[in-house]
Short mmCIF file of C-alpha atoms and ligand atoms in Angstrom, two decimals:
data_model
loop_
_atom_site.label_atom_id
_atom_site.label_comp_id
_atom_site.label_asym_id
_atom_site.label_seq_id
_atom_site.Cartn_x
_atom_site.Cartn_y
_atom_site.Cartn_z
CA MET A 16 0.15 0.04 0.33
CA ARG A 17 1.13 3.36 -0.81
CA THR A 18 1.26 5.36 1.73
CA GLY A 19 3.29 9.19 0.56
CA ARG A 20 5.61 10.16 3.29
CA PHE A 21 8.05 10.17 0.02
CA GLU A 22 5.27 11.64 -2.75
CA GLY A 23 6.87 13.37 -5.26
CA HIS A 24 10.79 12.67 -4.63
CA VAL A 25 13.21 11.09 -7.26
CA ALA A 26 15.61 8.71 -5.31
CA PHE A 27 18.27 7.51 -7.69
CA ILE A 28 19.93 4.70 -6.52
CA THR A 29 22.81 2.09 -7.03
CA GLY A 30 23.36 -1.23 -7.14
CA ALA A 31 19.40 -1.82 -6.80
CA ALA A 32 18.39 -5.95 -8.48
CA ARG A 33 18.76 -6.68 -5.22
CA GLY A 34 19.69 -7.56 -1.72
CA GLN A 35 19.41 -4.05 -0.11
CA GLY A 36 19.30 -2.13 -2.86
CA ARG A 37 15.95 -3.02 -3.91
CA ASN A 38 14.63 -3.19 -1.05
CA HIS A 39 15.18 0.37 -0.56
CA ALA A 40 13.75 1.07 -3.79
CA VAL A 41 10.64 -1.43 -3.11
CA ARG A 42 9.88 0.78 0.37
CA LEU A 43 10.49 4.63 -1.28
CA ALA A 44 8.35 3.44 -3.63
CA ALA A 45 6.42 2.63 -1.76
CA GLU A 46 5.92 5.15 0.38
CA GLY A 47 5.17 7.10 -3.99
CA ALA A 48 9.39 7.84 -4.58
CA SER A 49 10.32 7.52 -8.21
CA ILE A 50 12.93 5.60 -8.44
CA ILE A 51 15.74 5.74 -10.97
CA ALA A 52 17.53 2.87 -10.28
CA VAL A 53 21.14 1.27 -11.27
CA ASP A 54 23.23 -1.91 -11.47
CA ILE A 55 25.98 -3.90 -13.41
CA CYS A 56 23.93 -6.99 -14.31
CA GLY A 57 27.25 -8.43 -14.59
CA GLN A 58 29.58 -10.28 -13.74
CA ILE A 59 33.53 -9.15 -12.10
CA ALA A 60 35.42 -11.40 -12.62
CA SER A 61 37.29 -11.44 -8.84
CA VAL A 62 34.61 -11.75 -7.85
CA PRO A 63 33.95 -15.37 -6.48
CA TYR A 64 30.10 -15.37 -6.03
CA GLU A 65 27.54 -14.62 -9.12
CA MET A 66 26.38 -11.31 -8.75
CA ALA A 67 23.23 -9.25 -9.99
CA SER A 68 21.73 -10.73 -13.30
CA GLU A 69 19.26 -8.53 -16.10
CA ASP A 70 16.33 -10.15 -13.94
CA ASP A 71 17.17 -9.38 -11.17
CA LEU A 72 16.93 -5.77 -11.78
CA ARG A 73 13.42 -6.83 -13.92
CA GLU A 74 12.55 -8.45 -11.01
CA THR A 75 12.76 -5.03 -8.85
CA VAL A 76 11.25 -3.25 -11.65
CA ASN A 77 7.50 -6.09 -11.13
CA LEU A 78 7.65 -5.35 -7.41
CA VAL A 79 7.59 -0.87 -6.98
CA GLU A 80 4.83 -1.28 -9.91
CA ALA A 81 3.16 -4.14 -8.22
CA LEU A 82 2.60 -1.50 -5.92
CA GLY A 83 1.73 1.42 -8.64
CA GLY A 84 5.17 2.62 -8.54
CA LYS A 85 7.30 4.66 -10.93
CA ILE A 86 10.55 2.93 -11.98
CA TYR A 87 13.48 3.65 -14.82
CA ALA A 88 15.90 0.71 -14.39
CA THR A 89 18.78 0.15 -16.69
CA VAL A 90 22.02 -1.12 -16.36
CA ALA A 91 25.37 0.62 -15.61
CA ASP A 92 27.97 0.41 -13.85
CA VAL A 93 29.20 2.41 -11.11
CA ARG A 94 32.97 2.59 -12.32
CA ASP A 95 31.63 3.87 -15.68
CA ARG A 96 31.08 7.63 -14.80
CA ALA A 97 30.08 8.75 -18.64
CA VAL A 98 27.54 5.18 -18.81
CA LEU A 99 26.08 5.98 -15.43
CA GLU A 100 26.17 9.53 -16.31
CA GLY A 101 23.56 8.64 -19.10
CA ALA A 102 22.01 6.05 -17.08
CA LEU A 103 20.88 9.45 -14.45
CA ASN A 104 19.87 11.80 -17.77
CA GLU A 105 17.81 9.01 -19.17
CA GLY A 106 15.61 9.15 -15.05
CA MET A 107 15.78 12.03 -14.80
CA ALA A 108 14.42 12.75 -18.15
CA ARG A 109 10.95 10.88 -17.09
CA PHE A 110 11.68 11.97 -13.23
CA GLY A 111 13.53 15.24 -12.77
CA VAL A 112 15.87 15.57 -10.62
CA PRO A 113 17.23 13.29 -7.37
CA SER A 114 16.27 14.46 -4.10
CA ILE A 115 17.92 11.23 -2.02
CA VAL A 116 20.45 9.40 -3.60
CA LEU A 117 21.67 5.97 -2.30
CA ALA A 118 25.26 4.72 -3.21
CA ASN A 119 24.25 1.81 -2.09
CA ALA A 120 26.21 -0.64 -5.44
CA GLY A 121 29.03 -2.51 -3.46
CA ILE A 122 31.04 -5.48 -4.17
CA SER A 123 32.68 -8.36 -1.16
CA PRO A 124 35.07 -10.90 -3.34
CA GLN A 125 36.20 -12.94 0.33
CA ARG A 126 37.05 -15.73 0.08
CA ALA A 127 39.87 -18.29 1.73
CA THR A 128 42.30 -18.17 -1.77
CA GLU A 129 42.52 -15.24 -3.99
CA PRO A 130 44.72 -16.08 -7.26
CA ASP A 131 45.68 -11.78 -7.82
CA PRO A 132 44.48 -10.27 -4.43
CA GLN A 133 45.54 -7.19 -5.84
CA GLN A 134 43.46 -7.65 -8.64
CA VAL A 135 40.85 -8.11 -6.24
CA PHE A 136 42.15 -4.70 -4.92
CA LEU A 137 41.58 -2.71 -7.30
CA ASP A 138 38.66 -4.30 -7.52
CA THR A 139 37.14 -3.66 -4.85
CA ILE A 140 38.87 -0.60 -4.59
CA ALA A 141 37.24 0.51 -8.35
CA THR A 142 33.25 0.09 -7.11
CA ASN A 143 33.29 0.54 -3.10
CA LEU A 144 34.26 3.85 -3.61
CA VAL A 145 35.36 5.15 -7.28
CA GLY A 146 31.87 4.11 -7.21
CA VAL A 147 30.68 5.87 -5.06
CA TRP A 148 31.94 8.71 -5.52
CA ASN A 149 31.65 9.27 -9.81
CA THR A 150 27.71 8.06 -8.33
CA ILE A 151 27.68 11.33 -6.00
CA SER A 152 29.50 14.66 -8.18
CA ILE A 153 27.64 13.54 -10.90
CA VAL A 154 24.41 14.12 -9.41
CA ALA A 155 25.95 16.17 -6.40
CA PRO A 156 25.86 19.26 -8.67
CA MET A 157 21.99 19.17 -10.33
CA MET A 158 20.56 18.58 -7.00
CA ILE A 159 21.86 22.23 -6.09
CA SER A 160 21.44 23.86 -9.43
CA ARG A 161 17.84 22.05 -7.95
CA GLY A 162 17.78 25.06 -4.78
CA ASP A 163 15.56 22.49 -2.31
CA GLY A 164 17.97 20.42 -0.97
CA GLY A 165 17.44 16.64 -0.70
CA ALA A 166 19.38 13.85 1.06
CA ILE A 167 22.34 11.14 0.18
CA VAL A 168 23.28 8.01 1.47
CA ILE A 169 26.52 5.93 1.23
CA THR A 170 26.19 2.17 2.42
CA SER A 171 29.42 2.07 4.03
CA SER A 172 30.12 -1.71 6.40
CA ALA A 173 30.84 -2.07 10.09
CA GLN A 174 33.72 -2.57 8.13
CA GLY A 175 33.96 1.01 8.03
CA LEU A 176 34.69 1.65 11.26
CA ILE A 177 36.85 -0.92 12.75
CA GLY A 178 39.18 -3.61 11.03
CA ARG A 179 38.33 -6.72 12.32
CA GLY A 180 39.00 -10.14 10.14
CA GLY A 181 42.22 -8.02 8.48
CA ASP A 182 43.98 -10.92 7.40
CA GLY A 183 46.65 -9.28 4.71
CA SER A 184 43.95 -10.38 1.62
CA GLY A 185 43.53 -8.31 -1.41
CA ALA A 186 39.57 -8.13 -0.04
CA ALA A 187 39.88 -7.93 3.07
CA SER A 188 41.78 -5.75 3.21
CA ALA A 189 40.58 -3.86 0.25
CA TYR A 190 37.34 -3.59 1.86
CA THR A 191 37.93 -1.95 5.14
CA ALA A 192 39.81 0.41 3.30
CA SER A 193 37.11 1.35 1.16
CA LYS A 194 34.93 0.94 2.97
CA HIS A 195 36.69 3.55 5.22
CA GLY A 196 37.46 5.49 2.12
CA VAL A 197 33.65 5.60 1.55
CA VAL A 198 33.48 7.95 5.22
CA GLY A 199 35.43 10.16 4.04
CA LEU A 200 33.81 11.25 0.79
CA MET A 201 31.47 11.23 2.99
CA ARG A 202 32.75 14.03 5.14
CA SER A 203 33.49 16.26 2.02
CA PHE A 204 30.60 15.86 0.47
CA SER A 205 28.51 16.98 3.74
CA ALA A 206 31.01 19.49 4.39
CA TRP A 207 30.29 21.07 1.05
CA LEU A 208 26.17 20.21 0.75
CA ALA A 209 25.10 21.41 4.31
CA PRO A 210 24.54 25.17 3.11
CA HIS A 211 22.70 23.66 -0.01
CA SER A 212 20.32 22.17 2.86
CA ILE A 213 21.99 18.20 0.80
CA ARG A 214 22.44 15.38 4.12
CA VAL A 215 25.16 13.01 3.79
CA ASN A 216 25.80 10.36 5.76
CA THR A 217 26.83 6.87 5.87
CA VAL A 218 25.26 3.59 6.79
CA HIS A 219 27.34 0.77 8.60
CA PRO A 220 25.19 -2.56 8.55
CA THR A 221 26.81 -6.18 10.43
CA GLY A 222 26.82 -8.63 7.79
CA VAL A 223 23.44 -8.80 6.38
CA HIS A 224 21.61 -11.13 4.78
CA THR A 225 22.46 -11.25 1.15
CA ALA A 226 24.13 -12.91 -1.79
CA MET A 227 26.87 -11.46 -1.01
CA VAL A 228 27.58 -13.19 2.16
CA GLU A 229 25.61 -16.59 1.43
CA HIS A 230 27.22 -17.73 -1.19
CA ALA A 231 30.01 -21.33 -0.74
CA GLU A 232 33.25 -19.01 -1.06
CA MET A 233 32.66 -16.50 1.72
CA MET A 234 31.53 -20.14 4.14
CA GLU A 235 35.66 -20.68 3.06
CA TRP A 236 37.17 -18.09 3.98
CA VAL A 237 34.88 -18.15 7.67
CA ALA A 238 36.11 -21.50 8.30
CA ALA A 239 40.28 -21.31 7.19
CA ASP A 240 40.97 -19.72 10.86
CA PRO A 241 39.11 -21.37 13.63
CA GLU A 242 39.11 -17.69 14.93
CA ARG A 243 37.39 -15.91 12.25
CA GLY A 244 33.89 -16.53 13.73
CA THR A 245 33.95 -15.99 17.03
CA THR A 246 35.79 -12.42 15.28
CA MET A 247 32.63 -11.87 13.78
CA SER A 248 29.68 -13.06 15.35
CA ASN A 249 27.54 -10.55 16.95
CA PRO A 250 27.29 -9.65 20.48
CA MET A 251 23.89 -9.13 20.18
CA PRO A 252 22.24 -12.21 19.59
CA VAL A 253 22.14 -12.27 16.36
CA GLY A 254 23.60 -14.08 13.20
CA MET A 255 23.35 -11.16 10.25
CA VAL A 256 20.54 -7.98 9.82
CA ASP A 257 17.77 -8.08 7.59
CA VAL A 258 17.73 -5.59 4.67
CA SER A 259 14.10 -4.25 6.24
CA ASP A 260 17.27 -3.05 9.37
CA ILE A 261 18.94 -1.64 6.68
CA THR A 262 16.10 0.16 5.14
CA GLU A 263 14.49 1.62 8.20
CA ALA A 264 17.76 3.22 8.60
CA VAL A 265 17.46 4.92 5.65
CA LEU A 266 13.76 5.69 5.89
CA TYR A 267 15.03 7.84 8.44
CA LEU A 268 18.31 9.45 6.83
CA VAL A 269 16.63 10.69 4.10
CA GLY A 270 13.03 11.54 5.65
CA GLU A 271 12.02 14.17 7.67
CA SER A 272 13.10 12.51 10.79
CA GLY A 273 16.42 13.27 9.28
CA ARG A 274 15.92 16.72 7.95
CA TYR A 275 19.03 17.68 10.70
CA VAL A 276 21.04 14.70 10.58
CA THR A 277 24.36 14.56 7.93
CA GLY A 278 27.24 14.06 8.47
CA VAL A 279 26.65 11.12 10.59
CA THR A 280 27.97 7.20 10.96
CA LEU A 281 25.28 5.11 11.24
CA PRO A 282 26.58 1.76 12.49
CA VAL A 283 22.68 -1.09 11.95
CA ASP A 284 25.79 -3.36 13.69
CA ALA A 285 24.24 -5.23 16.54
CA GLY A 286 26.71 -4.12 18.59
CA PHE A 287 29.51 -5.40 16.49
CA THR A 288 31.98 -1.72 15.98
CA SER A 289 31.81 -1.73 20.05
CA LYS A 290 32.84 -5.49 21.02
N1 NAD B 304 26.01 -7.89 2.66
C1 NAD B 304 26.45 -7.54 4.02
O1 NAD B 304 26.80 -8.93 5.12
C2 NAD B 304 26.70 -6.27 3.71
C3 NAD B 304 27.12 -5.83 5.74
C4 NAD B 304 27.65 -4.00 4.73
C5 NAD B 304 27.88 -3.51 3.37
N2 NAD B 304 27.18 -4.23 3.07
C6 NAD B 304 27.67 -3.32 1.60
O2 NAD B 304 25.98 -2.92 1.61
C7 NAD B 304 25.66 -2.72 -0.10
C8 NAD B 304 24.74 -3.36 -0.72
O3 NAD B 304 25.14 -4.97 -0.53
P1 NAD B 304 24.26 -6.92 -0.26
O4 NAD B 304 24.35 -6.36 0.91
O5 NAD B 304 22.45 -5.51 -1.39
O6 NAD B 304 24.71 -7.14 -1.36
P2 NAD B 304 24.74 -7.36 -3.24
O7 NAD B 304 25.22 -8.53 -3.95
O8 NAD B 304 23.31 -8.50 -3.12
O9 NAD B 304 24.11 -6.05 -3.47
C9 NAD B 304 24.81 -5.69 -4.66
C10 NAD B 304 24.16 -5.06 -5.39
O10 NAD B 304 25.75 -4.11 -6.12
C11 NAD B 304 25.76 -3.87 -8.02
N3 NAD B 304 27.27 -3.71 -8.23
C12 NAD B 304 27.76 -3.99 -7.57
N4 NAD B 304 29.30 -3.88 -8.17
C13 NAD B 304 28.99 -3.39 -8.76
C14 NAD B 304 29.10 -2.16 -9.69
N5 NAD B 304 30.56 -1.72 -9.81
N6 NAD B 304 27.72 -1.36 -10.74
C15 NAD B 304 26.59 -1.43 -10.63
N7 NAD B 304 26.34 -2.09 -9.95
C16 NAD B 304 27.12 -2.64 -9.41
C17 NAD B 304 25.13 -6.13 -7.83
O11 NAD B 304 25.10 -6.37 -9.51
C18 NAD B 304 24.54 -5.99 -6.83
O12 NAD B 304 23.66 -6.14 -7.49
C19 NAD B 304 27.16 -3.06 -0.27
O13 NAD B 304 28.21 -2.39 -0.63
C20 NAD B 304 28.04 -3.68 0.35
O14 NAD B 304 29.08 -4.38 0.50
C21 NAD B 304 26.86 -5.13 2.93
#
């Protein structure tokens, strides 16, 4: 049922084909926002789990449209600035300039044995850090010109606040570095954009039930070190949180509820970063 809390808003969401990005899209659409959704819908060779497909992105469209929502969805890689800008322009031609931006696309290529750690490192930084910079630096000038404020949320990670579980591998160190890196982007962008009433925050999930972490290679990586299960566990009695737990935090940040909240690193982590 549509409730209208975000009626008249346009939300630009990266990595929207499945997982957290899809859930954010569906919830925002259910509350009235028009959605511009992008996803790579393809594989990055160094990522050991299956990434999203065009069918996944179509399913996001189906779910939004089933609610009577509006969505423009297309394939775009956040690493490719020109393609990303083209996708955003197509979306804006339909719905106008976004007031909400969710820089959510990311990869986490943890595996027990890495064939090429440097390639994993470079690919992770390119998506999780450069991709976020591309996303926000493309859309923010248009939000400024629109002149009516807005809200941007970057999906970092608990690993954006701590380095627990580091093992020197390309994946673990790049993931942690990239997720800390987006905190720097958030602080820089929030300082720049606050006078324009555009707020920028990061959300820091602990493990979330999605295909990014629920796969055989991740299980092998956890099993490879007998201490790791304990190291990576949450103090609160929950193994992983649900996508809806992250969506609730995102909706708080982008809604009227968060209207004077900017420059904040918000953990949704069952105590992981404070243990
Ligand atoms: N699942 C977790 O445990 C967890 C924990 C903390 C943070 N996160 C972060 O949450 C965000 C969402 O991840 P998720 O859990 O929904 O996993 P997911 O793999 O289901 O979703 C990520 C989406 O991003 C897309 N994507 C990846 N690289 C892309 C690129 N270069 N260009 C465009 N799209 C791309 C994928 O195709 C996928 O649809 C990510 O930034 C991730 O790092 C996840």
